[in-house]
CSV table of C-alpha atoms in Angstrom, one decimal:
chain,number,residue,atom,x,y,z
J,183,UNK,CA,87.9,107.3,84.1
J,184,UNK,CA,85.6,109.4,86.0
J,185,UNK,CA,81.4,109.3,87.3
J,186,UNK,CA,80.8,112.9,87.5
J,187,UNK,CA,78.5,113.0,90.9
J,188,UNK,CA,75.7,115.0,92.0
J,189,UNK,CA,76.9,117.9,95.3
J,190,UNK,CA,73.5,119.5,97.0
J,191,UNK,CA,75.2,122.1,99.2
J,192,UNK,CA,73.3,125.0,100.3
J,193,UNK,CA,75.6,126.4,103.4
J,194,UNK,CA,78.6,127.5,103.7
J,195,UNK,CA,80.5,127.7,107.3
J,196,UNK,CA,83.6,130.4,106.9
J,197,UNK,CA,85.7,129.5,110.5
J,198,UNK,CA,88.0,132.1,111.4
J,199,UNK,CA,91.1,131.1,113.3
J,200,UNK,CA,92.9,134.0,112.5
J,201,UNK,CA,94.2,136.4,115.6
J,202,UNK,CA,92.5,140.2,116.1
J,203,UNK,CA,95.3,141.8,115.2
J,204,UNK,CA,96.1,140.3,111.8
J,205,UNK,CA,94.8,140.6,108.6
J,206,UNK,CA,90.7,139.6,108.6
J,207,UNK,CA,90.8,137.1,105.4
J,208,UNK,CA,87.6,135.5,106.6
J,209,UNK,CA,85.7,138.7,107.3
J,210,UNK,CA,86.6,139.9,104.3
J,211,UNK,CA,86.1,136.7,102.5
J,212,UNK,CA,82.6,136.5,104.6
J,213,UNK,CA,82.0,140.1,102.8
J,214,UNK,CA,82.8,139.2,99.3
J,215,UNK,CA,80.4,136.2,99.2
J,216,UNK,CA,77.7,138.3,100.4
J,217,UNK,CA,77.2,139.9,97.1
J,218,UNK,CA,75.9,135.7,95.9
J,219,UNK,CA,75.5,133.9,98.7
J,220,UNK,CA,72.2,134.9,101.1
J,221,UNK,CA,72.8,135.2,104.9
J,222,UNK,CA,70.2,132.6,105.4
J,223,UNK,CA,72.9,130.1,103.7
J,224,UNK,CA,76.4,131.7,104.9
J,225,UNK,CA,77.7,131.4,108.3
J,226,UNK,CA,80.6,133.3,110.1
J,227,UNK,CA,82.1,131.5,113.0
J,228,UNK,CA,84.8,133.4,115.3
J,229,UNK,CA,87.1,130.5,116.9
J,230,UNK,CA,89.5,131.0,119.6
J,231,UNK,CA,90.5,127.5,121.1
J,232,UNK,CA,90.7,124.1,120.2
J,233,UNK,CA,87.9,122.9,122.6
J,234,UNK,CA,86.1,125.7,120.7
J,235,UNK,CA,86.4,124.8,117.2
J,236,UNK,CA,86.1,121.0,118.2
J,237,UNK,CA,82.2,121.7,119.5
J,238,UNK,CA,81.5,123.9,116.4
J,239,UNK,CA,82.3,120.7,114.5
J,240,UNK,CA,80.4,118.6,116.5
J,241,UNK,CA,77.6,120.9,116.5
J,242,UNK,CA,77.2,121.3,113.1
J,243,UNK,CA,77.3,117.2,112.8
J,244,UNK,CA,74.5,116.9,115.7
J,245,UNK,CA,72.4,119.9,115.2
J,246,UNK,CA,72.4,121.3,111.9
J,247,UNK,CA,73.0,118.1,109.4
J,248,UNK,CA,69.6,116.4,110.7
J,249,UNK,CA,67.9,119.8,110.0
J,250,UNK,CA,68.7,119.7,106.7
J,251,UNK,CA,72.1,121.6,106.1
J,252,UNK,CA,74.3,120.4,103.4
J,253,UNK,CA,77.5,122.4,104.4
J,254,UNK,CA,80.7,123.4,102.7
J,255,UNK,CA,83.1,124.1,105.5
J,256,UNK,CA,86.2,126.8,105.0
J,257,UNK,CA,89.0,127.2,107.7
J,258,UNK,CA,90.9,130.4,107.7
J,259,UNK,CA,93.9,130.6,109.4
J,260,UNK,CA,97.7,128.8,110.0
J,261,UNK,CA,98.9,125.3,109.5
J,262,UNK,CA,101.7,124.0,109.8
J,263,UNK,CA,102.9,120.0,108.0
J,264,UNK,CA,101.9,118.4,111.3
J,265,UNK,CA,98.9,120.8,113.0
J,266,UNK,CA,96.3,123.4,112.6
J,267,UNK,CA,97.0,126.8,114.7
J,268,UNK,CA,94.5,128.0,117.2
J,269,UNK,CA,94.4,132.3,117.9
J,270,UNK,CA,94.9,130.9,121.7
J,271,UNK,CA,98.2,129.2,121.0
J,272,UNK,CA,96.8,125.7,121.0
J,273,UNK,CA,97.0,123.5,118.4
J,274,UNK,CA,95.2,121.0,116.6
J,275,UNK,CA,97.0,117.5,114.5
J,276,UNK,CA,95.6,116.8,111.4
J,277,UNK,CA,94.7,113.3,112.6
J,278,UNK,CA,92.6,115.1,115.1
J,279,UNK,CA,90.6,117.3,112.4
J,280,UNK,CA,90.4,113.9,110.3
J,281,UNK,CA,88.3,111.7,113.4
J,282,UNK,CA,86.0,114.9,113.7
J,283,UNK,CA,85.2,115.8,110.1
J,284,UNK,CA,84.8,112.2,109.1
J,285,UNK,CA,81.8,111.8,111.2
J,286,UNK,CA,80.7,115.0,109.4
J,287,UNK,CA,81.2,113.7,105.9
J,288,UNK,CA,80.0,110.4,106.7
J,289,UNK,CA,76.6,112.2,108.4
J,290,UNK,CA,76.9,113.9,105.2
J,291,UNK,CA,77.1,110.3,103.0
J,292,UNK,CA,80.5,111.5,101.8
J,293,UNK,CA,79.6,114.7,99.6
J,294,UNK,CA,81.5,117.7,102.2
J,295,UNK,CA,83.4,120.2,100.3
J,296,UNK,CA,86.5,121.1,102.8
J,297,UNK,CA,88.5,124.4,101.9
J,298,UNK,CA,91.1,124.6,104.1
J,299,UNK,CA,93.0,128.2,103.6
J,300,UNK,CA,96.2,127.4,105.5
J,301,UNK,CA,99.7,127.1,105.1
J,302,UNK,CA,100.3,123.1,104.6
J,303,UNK,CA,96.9,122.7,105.0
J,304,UNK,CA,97.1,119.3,102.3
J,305,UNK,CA,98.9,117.8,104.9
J,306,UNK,CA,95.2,117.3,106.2
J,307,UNK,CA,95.0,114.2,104.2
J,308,UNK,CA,98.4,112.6,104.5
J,309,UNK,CA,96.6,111.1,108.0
J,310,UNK,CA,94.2,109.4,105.4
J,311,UNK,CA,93.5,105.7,105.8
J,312,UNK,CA,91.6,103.6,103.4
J,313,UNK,CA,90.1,101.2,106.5
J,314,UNK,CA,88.4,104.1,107.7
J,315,UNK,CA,85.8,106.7,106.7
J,316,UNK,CA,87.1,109.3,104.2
J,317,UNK,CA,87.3,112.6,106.1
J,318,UNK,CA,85.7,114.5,103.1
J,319,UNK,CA,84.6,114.3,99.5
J,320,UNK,CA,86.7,117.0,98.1
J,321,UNK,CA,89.6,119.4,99.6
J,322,UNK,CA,91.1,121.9,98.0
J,323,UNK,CA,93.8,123.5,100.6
J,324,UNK,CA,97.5,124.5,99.7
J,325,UNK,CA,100.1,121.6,100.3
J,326,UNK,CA,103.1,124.3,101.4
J,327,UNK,CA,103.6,127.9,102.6
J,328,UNK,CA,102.3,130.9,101.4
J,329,UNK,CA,102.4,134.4,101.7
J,330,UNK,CA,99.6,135.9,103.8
J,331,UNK,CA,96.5,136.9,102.3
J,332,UNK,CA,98.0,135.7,99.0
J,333,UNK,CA,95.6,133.1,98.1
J,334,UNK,CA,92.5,135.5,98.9
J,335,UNK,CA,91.3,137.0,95.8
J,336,UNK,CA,91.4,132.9,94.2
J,337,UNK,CA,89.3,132.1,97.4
J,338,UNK,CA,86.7,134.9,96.0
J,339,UNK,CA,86.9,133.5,92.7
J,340,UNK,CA,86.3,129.6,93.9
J,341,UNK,CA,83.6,130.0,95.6
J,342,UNK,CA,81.3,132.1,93.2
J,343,UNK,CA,81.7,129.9,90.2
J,344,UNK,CA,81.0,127.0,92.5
J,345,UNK,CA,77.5,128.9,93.9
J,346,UNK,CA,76.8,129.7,90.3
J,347,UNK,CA,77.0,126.8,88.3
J,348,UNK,CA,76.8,124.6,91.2
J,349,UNK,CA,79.7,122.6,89.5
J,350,UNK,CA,82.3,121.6,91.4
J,351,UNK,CA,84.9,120.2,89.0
J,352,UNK,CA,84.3,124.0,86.7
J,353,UNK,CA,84.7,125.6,89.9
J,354,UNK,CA,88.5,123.5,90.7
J,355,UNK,CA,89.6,124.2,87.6
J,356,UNK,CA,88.9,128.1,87.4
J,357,UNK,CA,90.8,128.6,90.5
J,358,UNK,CA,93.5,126.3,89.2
J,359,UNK,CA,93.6,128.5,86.1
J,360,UNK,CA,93.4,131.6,88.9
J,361,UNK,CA,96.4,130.7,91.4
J,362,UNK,CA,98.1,126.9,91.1
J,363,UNK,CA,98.8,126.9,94.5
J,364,UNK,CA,96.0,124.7,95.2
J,365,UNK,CA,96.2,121.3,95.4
J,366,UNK,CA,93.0,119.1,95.6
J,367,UNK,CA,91.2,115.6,96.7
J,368,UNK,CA,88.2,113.5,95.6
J,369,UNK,CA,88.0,110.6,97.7
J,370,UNK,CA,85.4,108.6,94.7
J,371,UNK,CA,88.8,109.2,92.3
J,372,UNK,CA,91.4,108.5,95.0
J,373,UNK,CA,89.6,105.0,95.6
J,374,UNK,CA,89.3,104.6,92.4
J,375,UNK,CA,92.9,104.7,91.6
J,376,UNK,CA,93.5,102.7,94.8
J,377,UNK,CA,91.5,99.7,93.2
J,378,UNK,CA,92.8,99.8,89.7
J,379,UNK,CA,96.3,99.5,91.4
J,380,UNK,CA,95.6,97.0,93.4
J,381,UNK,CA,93.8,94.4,91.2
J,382,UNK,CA,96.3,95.0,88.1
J,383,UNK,CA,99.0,94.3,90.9
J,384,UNK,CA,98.1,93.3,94.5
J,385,UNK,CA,95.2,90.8,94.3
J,386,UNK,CA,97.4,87.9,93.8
J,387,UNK,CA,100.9,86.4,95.2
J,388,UNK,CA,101.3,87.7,99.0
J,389,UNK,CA,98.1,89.6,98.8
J,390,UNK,CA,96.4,87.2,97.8
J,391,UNK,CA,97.4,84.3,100.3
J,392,UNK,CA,96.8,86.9,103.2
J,393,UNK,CA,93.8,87.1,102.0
J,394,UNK,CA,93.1,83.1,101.9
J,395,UNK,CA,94.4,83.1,105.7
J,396,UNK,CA,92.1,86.0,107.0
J,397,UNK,CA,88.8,84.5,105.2
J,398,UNK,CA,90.1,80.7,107.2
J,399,UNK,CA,90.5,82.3,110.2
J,400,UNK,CA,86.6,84.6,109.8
J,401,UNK,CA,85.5,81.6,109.3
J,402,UNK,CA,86.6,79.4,112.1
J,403,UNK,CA,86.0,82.8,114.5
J,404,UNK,CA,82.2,82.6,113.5
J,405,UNK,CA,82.0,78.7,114.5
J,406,UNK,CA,82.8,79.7,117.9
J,407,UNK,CA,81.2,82.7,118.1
J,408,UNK,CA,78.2,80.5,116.9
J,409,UNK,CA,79.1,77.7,120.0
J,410,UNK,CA,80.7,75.5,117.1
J,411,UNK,CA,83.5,73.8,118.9
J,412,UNK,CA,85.6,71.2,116.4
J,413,UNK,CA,88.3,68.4,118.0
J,414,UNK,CA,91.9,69.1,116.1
J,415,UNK,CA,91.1,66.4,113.9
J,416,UNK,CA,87.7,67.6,112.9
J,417,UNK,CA,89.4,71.1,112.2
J,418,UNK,CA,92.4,69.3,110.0
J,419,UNK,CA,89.8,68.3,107.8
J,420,UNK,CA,87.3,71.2,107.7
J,421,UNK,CA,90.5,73.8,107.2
J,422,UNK,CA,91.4,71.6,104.1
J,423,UNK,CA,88.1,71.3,102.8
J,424,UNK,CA,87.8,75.5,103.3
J,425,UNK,CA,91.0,76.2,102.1
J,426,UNK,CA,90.3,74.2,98.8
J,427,UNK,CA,86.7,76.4,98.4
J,428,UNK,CA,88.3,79.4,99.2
J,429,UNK,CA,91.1,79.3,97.2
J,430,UNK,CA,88.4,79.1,94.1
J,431,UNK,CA,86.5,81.5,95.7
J,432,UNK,CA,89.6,84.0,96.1
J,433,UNK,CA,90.4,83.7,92.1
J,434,UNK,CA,86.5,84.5,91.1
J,435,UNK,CA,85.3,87.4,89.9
J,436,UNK,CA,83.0,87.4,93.3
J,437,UNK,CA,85.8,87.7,95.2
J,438,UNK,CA,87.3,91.0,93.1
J,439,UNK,CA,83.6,92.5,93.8
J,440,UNK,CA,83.5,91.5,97.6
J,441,UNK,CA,86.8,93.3,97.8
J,442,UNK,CA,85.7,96.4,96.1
J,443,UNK,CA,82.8,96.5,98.2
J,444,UNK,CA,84.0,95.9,101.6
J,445,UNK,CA,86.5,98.6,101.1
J,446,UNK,CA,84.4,101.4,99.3
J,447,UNK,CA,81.9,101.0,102.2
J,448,UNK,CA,84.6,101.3,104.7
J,449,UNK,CA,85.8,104.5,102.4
J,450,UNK,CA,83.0,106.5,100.9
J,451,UNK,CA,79.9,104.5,103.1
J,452,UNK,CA,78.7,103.1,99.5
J,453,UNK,CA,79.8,101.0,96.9
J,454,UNK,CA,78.1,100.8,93.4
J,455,UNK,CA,78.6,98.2,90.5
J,456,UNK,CA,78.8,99.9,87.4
J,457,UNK,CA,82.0,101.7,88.9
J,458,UNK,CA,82.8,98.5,90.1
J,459,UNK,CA,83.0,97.5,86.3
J,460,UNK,CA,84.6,100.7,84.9
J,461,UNK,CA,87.8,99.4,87.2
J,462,UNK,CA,87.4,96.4,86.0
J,463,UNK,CA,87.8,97.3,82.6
J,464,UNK,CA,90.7,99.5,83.1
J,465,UNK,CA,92.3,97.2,85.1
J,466,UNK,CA,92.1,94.8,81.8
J,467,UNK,CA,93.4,97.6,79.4
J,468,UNK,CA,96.3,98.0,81.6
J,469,UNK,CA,97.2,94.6,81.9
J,470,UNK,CA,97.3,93.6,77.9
């Protein structure tokens, strides 16, 4: 199952953590795309610190989003499982990158392109958690070491399909055809696959009764919150009386579309019903 969407980029933001006196990927990379990709829409960033590359993130979420930039953003440089390498010997953990480039993607209502160029530089996502924003629509990094400068001329090839036909998925799969050592997210297909899973398997039993006891105790929260303050045997009867609506609620189909939704706008900011119904009926085809 898969809902092709719509990606309006028109930047691109090459960051360079790569030392002087190594081989220049990015400038070269920054070079090759010159021959499609206007300067007006292609900018190269020099990075030497952490602190650095942290404000140059933050910049481009406080200053150039609201001005209309729709950016793809491409780090050049050295990962490692656990951190991004900085030219100044500091380094950065993935989780770190995540909390900044989520506010980026989010600014961005979840459509960033992230290439990250790195050795390990998949590891990006294993900091991913569902209860938060995604950190990006789509990356497309290598998940283990490689030789340098060996993914370069895939790079090349990547990034002028995807300015040409302005299709992302084309794009993936050329430079898949090019070089497999690319591995690559999409956070609408990740969810996806997270919901499936979890209503052909997790929405009843345990689950299921955790969620009877969280929507109880929301419930009772919001009477004092609200100044509603019930004697215990008051609340004996009003917990049975709850418990007996929400367990009916909890089996409805409401219920299976109020879980979707809270969780896809925790995890892509937007939730929409016909996908909503696509899982559902894959769920079903799974199940018989």
């Amino acid at each position: 199952m898969d809902f092709p969407k719509n990606i309006n980029f028109n930047h691109i933001f090459i960051i360079d953590l790569l030392k002087d006196n190594e081989f220049q990927t990015a400038r070269r990379l920054d070079d090759d795309l010159s021959v499609f990709i206007p300067s007006s829409q292609r900018v190269y960033l020099k990075i030497a610190s952490k602190e650095q590359l942290i404000k140059t993130l933050l910049h481009i979420e406080l200053m150039e989003i609201p001005q209309g930039i729709k950016p793809i953003i491409h780090i050049e440089g050295h990962g490692s499982e656990q951190s991004l390498s900085l030219p100044n010997g500091t380094t950065i953990r993935w989780g770190e990158l995540y909390e900044v480039l989520s506010k980026i993607n989010f600014a961005l209502n979840n459509t960033l392109i992230l290439f990250i160029a790195t050795c390990y530089g998949f590891h990006y996502i294993n900091t991913l958690n569902i209860l938060t924003p995604t950190p990006t629509y789509c990356l497309i990094s290598p998940s283990k070491s490689i030789e340098f400068g060996g993914i370069e001329s895939g790079v090349a090839v990547f990034y002028k399909n995807l300015f040409i036909t302005k299709d992302l998925d084309i794009s993936i799969n050329n430079l898949m055809e090019h070089d497999n050592t690319f591995d690559f997210y999409y956070s609408d297909r990740f969810f996806i696959g997270l919901m499936i899973n979890y209503f052909k398997e997790g929405h009843y039993g345990k689950s299921s009764r955790q969620r009877l006891e969280r929507l109880l105790s929301e419930a009772f929260n919001r009477d004092e919150s609200e100044g509603c303050i019930l004697a215990r045997n008051e609340r004996r009867a009003v917990l049975s009386q709850r418990r007996k609506y929400a367990k009916k609620f909890i089996k409805s189909e409401n219920s299976r579309f109020d879980i979707y939704k809270r969780n896809s706008l925790k995890f892509l900011g937007n939730y929409d019903k016909e996908i909503y119904d696509e899982i559902m009926k894959e769920v079903k085809l799974k199940i018989k």
